[in-house]
Amino acid sequence: MGKKLVSDFLVTENIALNKTNFLIRLASDIKLPSISPGQFVNIDINKSNEIFLRRPFSVFEVDYTNNLLSIIVKILGRGSKKLTEIQPGEKLSLIYPLGKHFTIPDKKDKILAVGGGSGLAPMLFLARESGLPPENVDIVIGARSVADLVDVDSYRKYGNIQFTTEDGSTGTKGFVTDHHLLKNEMGKYDKVYACGPDAMMKAVSSMAKKAGVFCEVSLENLMACGFGVCLCCIEPTVKGNLCVCTEGPVFNINDLKWQI
Amino acid sequence: MADLGVKIHELQLKNPVMLASGTCGFAEEINDFYDVSQLGGIFLKGTTPRNRDGNLYPRMAETPSGMLNAVGLQNKGIDFFIENIYPRIKDYNTPLIVNVNGSTVEEYIEVTEKVNELDKIPAIELNISCPNVKEGGMAFGVTCPGAEAVTREVRKAYKKTLIVKLSPNVTDVSEIARAVEGQGADSVSLVNTFVGMAIDAETRRPLLSTVTGGLSGPAIKPIALRMVWQVAKAVKIPVIGIGGIMNTADAIEFLLAGASAVQVGTALFKDPLIPLQIIKGINEYLEKYKMESVKQIIGGLQM
Ligand SMILES: Cc1cc2nc3c(=O)[nH]c(=O)nc-3n(C[C@H](O)[C@H](O)[C@H](O)COP(=O)(O)OP(=O)(O)OC[C@H]3O[C@@H](n4cnc5c(N)ncnc54)[C@H](O)[C@@H]3O)c2cc1C
Ligand SMILES: Cc1cc2nc3c(=O)[nH]c(=O)nc-3n(C[C@H](O)[C@H](O)[C@H](O)COP(=O)(O)O)c2cc1C
Ligand code: FES
């Protein structure tokens, strides 16, 4: 296992992307180690005494030149809410880099990245780091409504970005699995990746499995430590109960015991 | 630099700050952050005779100032430990202590006999206080006859330092402590977690798959401190204090209450570097009060 760090980061920006999603940019005074898509950080939300444990967040972007790391936080409960109230100039303690990353695509692969809810950040990070020409990268982002989507225009240079909304307010109406890329073209991809709500990941996995396509998902099990010592975050797999924080969060769907 | 060394029976520790079982894996995970040889000792994850999958997910619920866990002693069994993990960790320059578990007295003995053969394991901690398993575990630790029976048999099978880990889920913990002392325990460590539960008001369901689980963290510290104080008065063997230790002051309070050493547990989840800060902090405390040795504060509570 690699070296891990605990250190304070300075909040440089906290941008509201919409009502519930915030982009938080953090600066480190030490040189950042290499971090890959799918890996995460565990953040101490020290603004509140009530929030005892850290909260895990996927890394969204890394700028090694300026030692900046950013995350996208979606408000879910108490901790994520507090975190989005952080101000530039404040400090946050991070444990990082944690977990295993997605399988980086091969040179000529065609990939599909499907993100929803809090699963957007790692999908965009993957698209950017894939090193593939944009025509080889399809990204489908699902949301309830247009108001829940965030502006991802700056990512269009890394791939073809498509939306689905449950109310049809933009993009294809329905779930990500109703999008024609998933419904009709699944078989053309070499690798499919998904991150978001469980139901979404299961539905995507099931389609990938039927099409016989390589598929990885990133799980968001509840975590206490984030670095493999508490055994609270386990997921049943064909290799037994594995820690999502160290053996994941990225798993190949064939290793999971999902009924798909 | 003051002398931080303490002794737990034959176990010489370079300082009194150790890591609690189940909160530091098999030491390697902490060694990913820093050189663990700086620590007083490491209590490895609870080990049983054979593989245990543990309880179903969810196994964790956050609480005000702490957490509930229901891991249920997930581990790959003692043979896997000996073949795969022990060779990788045995040369860490700090005492590594195996946390021994079983469903029956025979199972405790089975693990103990195998650990007895390991040169680099100087002590075992007999866990008769795990609240998260259906058989064995805490069932032995909550009655004097149960605690005596396991301790007596394990004592016969083990030559090195035997530490017995006590449950706080009893009426009088000092009674159990005396009982295991009477059967040859070299030290007692306390406390393990308190049985608790958490409910989600919205879904009206328990938050843990097992309904109840073990409470740890700062929430339990005052009770753990009281129990350590009571036990330290009741027995002659060294006491190891555990429960909600988050910083130097917490650790010193346990030492003053009579603990010869402490274990840091749940605090590691918050920050795995806390034990190093505590070691440094104890030294500063001793220098501030012009004391040469940490032994001067053990049991030093002024009434
Ligand atoms: C590896 C990993 C990467 C993640 N990446 C991101 C990310 O990039 N962006 C993002 O916004 N979120 C991400 N999450 C989820 C994020 O950690 C949770 O939203 C957050 O911990 C919730 O904390 P809270 O205090 O707001 O919720 P709480 O107040 O603790 O809980 C509110 C509700 O949310 C549920 N909940 C709590 N934690 C989780 C969780 N981990 N997964 C699912 N439900 C949960 C609780 O059961 C409860 O019903 C990630 C989680 C993991 C494990
Ligand atoms: C996730 C978790 C797993 C634990 N596993 C074990 C174990 O395997 N064996 C054991 O003796 N104690 C176990 N414990 C108990 C701790 O070692 C310690 O006694 C308890 O948590 C109280 O200390 P703390 O408040 O500092 O955590 C575990 C505790 C936690 C939180
Ligand atoms: S969160 Fe502790 S082991 Fe994964």
XYZ file of C-alpha atoms and ligand atoms in Angstrom:
651
model
C 0.000 0.000 0.000
C 1.171 3.507 -0.724
C 2.017 6.352 1.565
C -0.900 8.307 2.940
C -1.001 11.786 4.383
C -2.965 13.825 6.881
C -2.603 17.534 6.276
C -4.318 20.891 6.336
C -5.487 22.485 3.112
C -6.429 26.113 2.662
C -9.845 26.709 1.124
C -9.236 28.993 -1.852
C -12.669 28.899 -3.454
C -16.155 27.693 -2.651
C -18.415 28.102 -5.644
C -22.126 27.287 -5.655
C -22.694 25.309 -8.875
C -26.413 25.213 -8.188
C -28.594 25.061 -5.047
C -27.105 21.820 -3.749
C -23.727 21.350 -5.442
C -20.580 23.240 -4.473
C -17.125 23.193 -5.958
C -14.524 23.549 -3.232
C -10.940 24.237 -4.230
C -8.208 23.488 -1.726
C -4.549 24.430 -1.657
C -1.855 22.311 -0.098
C 1.444 23.764 1.112
C 3.119 20.460 0.461
C 3.576 18.908 -2.946
C 0.576 16.800 -3.914
C 1.205 13.124 -4.610
C -0.156 11.658 -7.802
C -3.937 11.180 -7.553
C -6.041 9.280 -10.086
C -9.750 9.340 -10.992
C -11.828 7.378 -8.494
C -9.537 8.108 -5.560
C -10.908 10.154 -2.706
C -10.053 12.308 0.287
C -11.526 12.090 3.795
C -12.366 15.497 5.213
C -12.652 16.610 8.826
C -15.634 18.927 8.998
C -14.266 20.768 11.983
C -16.891 23.501 11.805
C -19.192 21.425 13.926
C -18.509 19.460 17.087
C -21.494 17.289 16.362
C -19.890 15.859 13.275
C -17.440 13.441 14.735
C -16.269 11.419 11.758
C -14.709 12.624 8.546
C -16.664 12.583 5.279
C -15.316 11.058 2.066
C -15.317 12.978 -1.232
C -13.996 11.976 -4.621
C -11.265 14.081 -6.097
C -12.570 16.187 -8.969
C -9.510 18.015 -10.259
C -5.834 18.154 -9.347
C -3.488 20.940 -10.335
C 0.008 19.692 -9.570
C 1.637 22.969 -10.599
C -0.191 24.974 -7.948
C -0.862 22.057 -5.572
C -4.606 22.544 -5.795
C -7.175 19.828 -5.308
C -10.890 20.289 -5.841
C -14.013 18.390 -4.914
C -17.703 18.722 -5.731
C -19.897 18.489 -2.667
C -23.560 17.689 -2.973
C -25.604 18.513 0.111
C -27.028 15.325 1.532
C -27.098 15.665 5.317
C -25.510 17.571 8.153
C -21.858 17.132 7.266
C -22.061 17.956 3.597
C -24.234 20.983 4.457
C -21.643 22.327 6.917
C -18.873 21.710 4.454
C -20.578 23.826 1.805
C -20.667 26.741 4.291
C -16.865 26.873 4.442
C -15.259 30.197 3.498
C -12.101 30.874 1.505
C -9.239 31.364 3.965
C -10.445 28.620 6.303
C -8.551 25.362 6.679
C -9.660 21.770 6.286
C -7.775 18.653 7.313
C -7.673 15.960 4.637
C -6.553 12.350 4.716
C -5.401 11.414 1.209
C -4.961 9.914 -1.315
C -7.377 7.092 -0.551
C -8.784 4.149 -2.455
C -8.133 2.572 -5.811
C -8.699 4.392 -9.071
C -10.647 3.446 -12.192
C -8.893 1.341 -14.800
C -7.389 3.901 -17.124
C -8.649 3.205 -20.684
C -6.332 1.836 -23.361
C -5.176 4.107 -26.181
C -7.922 3.270 -28.667
C -10.791 2.556 -26.279
C -14.256 3.995 -26.619
C -15.628 4.726 -23.185
C -18.917 5.693 -21.585
C -18.967 7.483 -18.222
C -22.306 7.714 -16.461
C -22.703 10.052 -13.496
C -25.554 11.112 -11.294
C -25.968 12.892 -7.960
C -22.708 12.996 -6.040
C -21.066 10.779 -8.672
C -20.329 13.515 -11.146
C -16.858 14.518 -9.959
C -15.028 11.230 -10.552
C -16.641 10.775 -13.971
C -15.450 14.169 -15.182
C -12.013 13.588 -13.655
C -11.838 10.287 -15.516
C -12.895 11.844 -18.827
C -10.196 14.465 -18.447
C -7.446 12.053 -17.411
C -8.365 9.317 -19.892
C -5.999 10.793 -22.461
C -8.491 9.806 -25.163
C -9.622 11.997 -28.046
C -13.000 13.547 -27.137
C -14.813 11.552 -29.817
C -13.930 8.380 -27.908
C -15.501 9.642 -24.681
C -19.248 9.735 -24.072
C -20.522 11.145 -20.794
C -24.133 10.829 -19.703
C -25.193 12.847 -16.675
C -28.510 12.190 -15.016
C -30.509 14.482 -12.740
C -34.029 14.969 -11.492
C -34.450 18.298 -13.225
C -32.458 20.946 -15.068
C -32.096 22.864 -11.792
C -30.093 19.961 -10.341
C -27.554 19.939 -13.146
C -24.288 21.802 -12.980
C -22.522 23.662 -15.756
C -20.008 21.296 -17.298
C -19.303 23.233 -20.486
C -15.606 23.448 -19.732
C -15.550 19.645 -19.906
C -16.966 19.413 -23.414
C -13.427 19.418 -24.756
C -12.840 16.044 -23.094
C -15.903 14.277 -24.424
C -19.438 14.298 -25.734
C -21.624 15.293 -22.773
C -25.292 14.294 -22.743
C -27.995 14.865 -20.130
C -31.070 13.064 -18.954
C -33.635 14.557 -16.571
C -36.501 12.765 -14.898
C -38.896 15.616 -15.677
C -37.602 16.143 -19.194
C -36.653 19.775 -18.470
C -33.474 19.224 -20.497
C -31.882 16.402 -22.467
C -33.510 13.011 -22.724
C -36.526 12.565 -20.448
C -36.149 9.764 -17.929
C -33.241 8.041 -16.207
C -29.716 7.690 -17.577
C -30.699 4.204 -18.660
C -33.309 5.741 -20.976
C -30.600 7.525 -22.958
C -30.088 6.059 -26.435
C -26.335 5.655 -25.858
C -27.116 3.209 -23.083
C -30.257 1.719 -24.595
C -29.012 1.163 -28.133
C -25.252 1.584 -28.271
C -23.894 -0.072 -25.144
C -22.160 -2.730 -27.230
C -19.870 -0.250 -28.970
C -17.947 0.677 -25.832
C -14.766 -0.966 -24.572
C -15.261 0.322 -21.061
C -18.232 1.667 -19.152
C -17.904 3.545 -15.846
C -20.608 4.648 -13.442
C -20.805 6.619 -10.217
C -23.900 7.872 -8.453
C -26.933 6.548 -6.610
C -26.972 2.777 -6.084
C -30.075 2.226 -8.203
C -28.469 4.079 -11.103
C -25.209 2.139 -10.875
C -27.072 -1.150 -10.712
C -29.163 -0.298 -13.745
C -26.089 0.737 -15.744
C -24.215 -2.376 -14.613
C -27.040 -4.594 -15.657
C -27.043 -3.112 -19.175
C -23.256 -3.364 -19.460
C -23.363 -6.954 -18.278
C -26.002 -7.879 -20.851
C -23.907 -6.250 -23.552
C -20.823 -8.053 -22.266
C -18.937 -4.788 -21.766
C -16.253 -4.140 -19.133
C -17.844 -2.030 -16.406
C -16.565 -0.386 -13.238
C -18.596 1.424 -10.605
C -17.542 3.559 -7.663
C -19.367 2.761 -4.413
C -20.224 5.223 -1.660
C -20.588 2.986 1.380
C -20.625 4.597 4.807
C -17.110 4.993 6.121
C -15.637 5.586 9.555
C -11.890 5.672 8.853
C -11.441 5.665 5.083
C -8.061 3.919 5.233
C -8.850 0.294 5.924
C -8.704 -0.132 9.676
C -12.309 -0.125 10.918
C -13.927 -2.615 8.504
C -17.175 -0.632 8.536
C -17.401 0.088 4.804
C -17.483 -3.497 3.550
C -19.143 -4.692 0.357
C -19.862 -8.388 -0.247
C -17.850 -9.526 -3.283
C -16.843 -12.787 -4.918
C -13.629 -12.451 -2.881
C -15.549 -12.075 0.399
C -16.345 -8.896 2.294
C -13.984 -6.215 1.017
C -13.356 -2.715 2.331
C -14.693 -0.150 -0.078
C -12.133 2.378 1.151
C -9.044 0.305 0.331
C -10.137 -2.412 -2.129
C -12.497 0.081 -3.786
C -14.301 2.416 -4.057
C -13.959 1.315 -7.673
C -15.085 -2.242 -8.367
C -15.516 -4.289 -11.508
C -19.192 -5.288 -11.596
C -18.238 -8.950 -12.029
C -16.675 -8.891 -8.571
C -19.797 -7.559 -6.853
C -22.657 -9.686 -5.607
C -25.273 -7.424 -7.092
C -28.425 -9.078 -8.406
C -28.151 -7.602 -11.872
C 13.339 14.282 27.236
C 11.630 12.629 30.199
C 11.610 8.849 30.561
C 8.369 7.657 29.002
C 9.073 3.944 29.410
C 6.592 1.769 31.288
C 6.291 -1.929 31.913
C 3.219 -4.131 31.588
C 4.362 -7.286 33.349
C 7.303 -8.423 31.159
C 6.388 -6.156 28.321
C 8.715 -3.162 28.174
C 7.107 -0.220 26.354
C 9.069 2.784 25.104
C 6.085 4.950 25.949
C 2.582 4.342 27.313
C 0.701 5.175 24.112
C -0.597 2.186 22.185
C -3.224 1.585 19.509
C -6.495 -0.220 20.304
C -7.539 -3.444 18.637
C -9.899 -3.085 15.687
C -8.975 0.537 15.094
C -5.506 0.122 13.584
C -5.877 -2.935 11.363
C -2.710 -5.005 11.366
C -0.418 -1.987 11.883
C 0.515 -1.711 8.203
C -2.331 0.681 7.524
C -0.930 3.054 10.174
C 2.618 2.500 8.949
C 1.406 3.989 5.652
C 1.188 7.299 7.547
C 4.306 7.141 9.738
C 6.889 4.828 11.211
C 4.960 2.850 13.828
C 8.122 2.142 15.807
C 7.452 5.465 17.531
C 4.448 3.936 19.289
C 4.357 2.201 22.650
C 2.646 -0.822 21.142
C -0.032 -1.994 18.738
C -3.023 -4.227 19.485
C -3.853 -5.983 16.230
C -7.348 -6.609 14.850
C -9.329 -9.269 16.728
C -8.426 -12.743 15.482
C -10.431 -15.978 15.666
C -9.480 -19.596 14.856
C -11.042 -19.456 11.392
C -12.271 -16.905 8.852
C -15.203 -14.781 9.959
C -17.144 -12.610 7.515
C -18.452 -10.371 10.266
C -21.877 -8.765 10.329
C -23.892 -7.390 7.449
C -23.615 -3.793 6.255
C -24.414 -1.222 7.647
C -21.962 -1.679 10.493
C -21.457 1.889 11.560
C -23.499 4.798 12.854
C -22.124 8.137 13.889
C -23.333 9.453 17.244
C -22.794 12.714 19.120
C -19.101 12.540 20.076
C -18.563 9.004 18.934
C -19.783 6.095 16.899
C -21.460 2.726 17.098
C -19.891 -0.219 15.329
C -21.124 -3.693 14.616
C -18.186 -5.126 12.716
C -18.517 -8.538 14.362
C -14.843 -9.545 14.334
C -14.389 -9.850 10.590
C -10.976 -11.462 10.116
C -9.345 -14.169 8.042
C -8.437 -16.407 10.951
C -5.203 -17.061 12.858
C -3.602 -19.278 10.191
C -4.002 -16.607 7.543
C -2.500 -14.106 9.967
C 0.509 -16.305 10.660
C 1.165 -17.131 7.020
C 0.384 -13.855 5.314
C 0.398 -10.918 7.694
C 2.853 -11.778 10.462
C 5.873 -12.111 8.120
C 5.235 -8.613 6.785
C 4.845 -6.875 10.155
C 6.980 -8.877 12.565
C 9.978 -6.581 12.281
C 8.176 -3.385 13.185
C 10.126 -2.134 16.136
C 7.241 -1.933 18.600
C 5.388 -4.614 20.553
C 2.652 -6.212 18.442
C -0.074 -7.802 20.508
C -2.584 -10.274 19.120
C -6.205 -9.721 20.207
C -7.474 -13.275 20.795
C -11.122 -14.175 20.248
C -13.294 -17.273 20.187
C -16.812 -18.608 20.595
C -15.753 -21.264 23.092
C -12.911 -21.712 25.577
C -11.409 -24.253 23.162
C -11.349 -21.677 20.392
C -9.570 -19.143 22.591
C -6.989 -21.820 23.405
C -6.600 -22.757 19.751
C -5.655 -19.188 18.810
C -3.491 -18.740 21.905
C -1.440 -21.875 21.271
C -0.655 -20.741 17.756
C 0.314 -17.236 18.884
C 2.523 -18.737 21.585
C 4.788 -20.015 18.792
C 5.349 -16.562 17.301
C 8.666 -15.124 18.502
C 7.847 -11.538 17.692
C 4.508 -11.432 19.514
C 5.359 -10.637 23.161
C 1.813 -10.636 24.540
C -1.818 -11.410 23.843
C -4.951 -9.513 24.709
C -7.789 -11.848 25.528
C -10.949 -10.224 24.229
C -13.789 -11.386 26.451
C -15.715 -8.220 25.776
C -16.738 -8.011 22.118
C -20.418 -6.995 22.078
C -20.867 -7.737 18.371
C -20.775 -11.519 18.159
C -23.556 -13.951 18.929
C -21.458 -16.544 20.717
C -18.496 -16.147 23.005
C -17.065 -12.647 23.139
C -18.774 -10.572 25.752
C -20.698 -13.556 27.119
C -17.475 -14.605 28.857
C -16.662 -11.145 30.076
C -19.851 -10.275 31.911
C -19.802 -12.936 34.618
C -17.022 -13.842 37.036
C -17.240 -17.602 36.371
C -17.127 -17.019 32.586
C -14.160 -14.643 32.798
C -12.346 -16.970 35.208
C -12.854 -20.036 33.045
C -11.346 -18.548 29.864
C -8.517 -16.832 31.702
C -7.571 -19.991 33.600
C -7.428 -22.176 30.489
C -5.655 -19.610 28.335
C -3.150 -18.972 31.110
C -2.188 -22.656 31.006
C -1.579 -22.420 27.264
C 0.319 -19.128 27.208
C 3.747 -18.366 28.595
C 4.174 -14.693 27.777
C 2.309 -11.576 28.945
C -1.439 -12.179 29.179
C -3.667 -9.124 29.090
C -7.414 -9.599 29.560
C -9.694 -7.019 27.958
C -12.720 -6.204 30.058
C -16.250 -5.273 29.135
C -17.861 -2.172 30.599
C -21.296 -3.764 30.196
C -21.315 -5.067 33.757
C -22.498 -3.896 37.147
C -19.106 -4.033 38.835
C -16.095 -4.142 36.574
C -13.611 -4.375 39.453
C -15.142 -7.693 40.457
C -14.383 -9.130 37.004
C -10.910 -7.604 37.103
C -10.165 -9.303 40.400
C -11.540 -12.569 39.079
C -9.172 -12.632 36.090
C -6.257 -11.482 38.244
C -6.981 -14.487 40.436
C -6.615 -16.777 37.414
C -3.218 -15.473 36.418
C -3.868 -12.514 34.123
C -0.763 -10.310 33.967
C -2.700 -7.162 33.152
C -6.202 -5.965 32.358
C -7.177 -3.528 29.619
C -10.434 -1.608 29.702
C -12.826 -0.655 28.348
C -14.205 -2.323 25.280
C -17.275 -0.672 23.734
C -20.608 -0.045 25.448
C -23.696 -1.680 23.967
C -25.848 0.978 22.337
C -28.197 1.514 19.429
C -29.313 4.092 16.899
C -32.596 4.517 15.066
C -33.400 6.496 11.939
C -36.556 8.401 12.877
C -37.475 8.933 9.221
C -37.319 5.318 8.114
C -38.169 4.008 11.628
C -35.451 1.430 11.230
C -32.294 0.656 13.185
C -29.140 2.151 11.653
C -27.084 -0.995 12.272
C -27.771 -4.329 10.623
C -27.459 -5.947 14.051
C -29.751 -3.375 15.735
C -27.320 -2.904 18.631
C -23.610 -2.191 18.436
C -20.631 -0.981 20.431
C -20.298 2.691 21.364
C -16.811 4.214 21.332
C -15.198 7.628 21.159
C -15.209 10.695 23.443
C -18.814 9.961 24.440
C -17.617 7.071 26.636
C -14.526 8.676 28.155
C -15.877 9.758 31.544
C -17.350 6.311 32.197
C -14.220 4.539 30.998
C -12.100 6.791 33.207
C -14.232 5.982 36.242
C -13.960 2.260 35.545
C -10.182 2.399 35.112
C -9.907 4.251 38.416
C -12.045 1.637 40.179
C -10.144 -1.285 38.680
C -6.721 0.225 39.381
C -7.676 0.361 43.046
C -8.997 -3.189 43.027
C -6.091 -5.099 41.454
C -2.305 -5.254 41.788
C -1.574 -6.035 38.128
C -1.037 -3.150 35.676
C -4.108 -1.619 34.076
C -4.298 -0.367 30.491
C -6.802 2.459 30.025
C -9.000 2.662 26.917
C -12.021 4.705 25.958
C -12.458 7.937 24.052
C -8.869 9.135 24.320
C -8.522 11.976 21.812
C -5.606 14.048 23.115
C -2.780 14.383 25.639
C -5.022 15.552 28.470
C -7.287 12.532 28.052
C -4.316 10.174 28.161
C -2.845 11.846 31.241
C -6.198 11.626 33.019
C -6.189 7.856 32.499
C -2.623 7.601 33.798
C -3.542 9.685 36.860
C -6.533 7.412 37.446
C -4.108 4.496 37.676
C -3.544 3.184 34.165
C 0.066 2.230 33.415
C -0.522 2.738 29.708
C -3.344 3.680 27.351
C -4.770 2.631 24.001
C -6.023 5.105 21.437
C -8.899 3.734 19.335
C -11.644 5.624 17.553
C -9.539 8.813 17.595
C -7.423 7.224 14.861
C -10.363 7.460 12.451
C -10.422 11.193 13.030
C -6.658 11.528 12.784
C -4.162 8.657 12.733
C -1.424 11.051 13.902
C -3.065 11.677 17.302
C -0.961 9.021 19.133
C 2.259 10.788 18.103
C 0.883 14.095 19.358
C -0.013 12.427 22.665
C 3.496 10.982 23.092
C 4.966 14.417 22.517
C 2.343 15.969 24.772
C 3.069 13.631 27.677
C 6.741 14.523 27.473
C 5.893 18.226 27.539
C 3.613 17.692 30.515
C 6.355 15.911 32.443
C 8.866 18.636 31.639
C 6.403 21.301 32.679
C 6.007 19.667 36.088
C 9.709 18.836 36.271
C 9.144 15.106 36.456
C 11.726 12.675 35.183
C 9.527 9.708 34.487
C 5.997 9.065 33.375
C 5.778 6.562 36.221
C 5.468 9.548 38.548
C 2.009 10.334 37.250
C 0.628 6.792 37.121
C -2.016 6.621 39.841
C -1.077 10.148 40.820
C -4.617 11.383 41.332
C -4.690 13.854 44.245
C -7.725 13.524 46.466
C -15.588 7.022 -1.849
C -16.685 8.054 -1.737
C -16.658 9.140 -2.573
C -17.642 10.110 -2.471
N -17.584 11.195 -3.308
C -18.478 12.181 -3.200
C -18.381 13.348 -4.010
O -17.487 13.490 -4.832
N -19.304 14.312 -3.831
C -20.319 14.193 -2.924
O -21.131 15.106 -2.800
N -20.434 13.099 -2.143
C -19.546 12.101 -2.246
N -19.657 10.983 -1.437
C -20.777 10.896 -0.507
C -20.509 11.737 0.719
O -19.439 11.191 1.445
C -21.760 11.747 1.593
O -22.735 12.460 0.923
C -21.519 12.419 2.911
O -20.652 11.630 3.691
C -22.801 12.581 3.666
O -22.510 13.195 4.904
P -23.570 14.075 5.643
O -23.037 14.433 6.966
O -23.991 15.175 4.771
O -24.776 13.081 5.784
P -25.359 12.510 7.128
O -26.042 13.596 7.864
O -24.309 11.729 7.810
O -26.399 11.532 6.535
C -27.531 12.006 5.804
C -28.098 10.864 5.037
O -27.161 10.462 4.051
C -26.829 9.096 4.174
N -25.407 8.972 3.898
C -24.392 9.375 4.684
N -23.216 9.096 4.140
C -23.496 8.493 2.973
C -22.698 7.942 1.959
N -21.373 7.895 2.048
N -23.307 7.398 0.904
C -24.628 7.382 0.815
N -25.435 7.884 1.743
C -24.881 8.420 2.807
C -27.142 8.747 5.591
O -27.450 7.382 5.752
C -28.344 9.618 5.872
O -29.519 9.036 5.413
C -18.686 9.992 -1.518
C -18.712 8.890 -0.675
C -17.731 7.921 -0.762
C -17.755 6.754 0.153
C -14.602 -0.316 14.506
C -14.125 -0.904 15.804
C -13.657 -2.219 15.849
C -13.218 -2.778 17.037
N -12.735 -4.061 17.041
C -12.235 -4.591 18.196
C -11.649 -5.894 18.216
O -11.534 -6.570 17.177
N -11.196 -6.376 19.394
C -11.260 -5.647 20.561
O -10.823 -6.101 21.605
N -11.795 -4.390 20.557
C -12.274 -3.858 19.415
N -12.797 -2.575 19.430
C -12.831 -1.816 20.687
C -11.644 -0.854 20.822
O -10.421 -1.567 20.833
C -11.756 -0.001 22.089
O -11.761 -0.844 23.203
C -13.024 0.831 22.124
O -13.328 1.335 20.856
C -12.958 1.988 23.119
O -11.889 2.863 22.843
P -12.036 4.197 21.925
O -13.184 4.986 22.480
O -10.720 4.900 22.063
O -12.289 3.727 20.564
C -13.242 -2.007 18.231
C -13.704 -0.682 18.188
C -14.133 -0.119 17.000
C -14.608 1.309 16.993
S -13.959 2.999 6.248
Fe -12.781 2.007 7.738
S -12.179 0.248 6.696
Fe -13.163 1.356 5.165
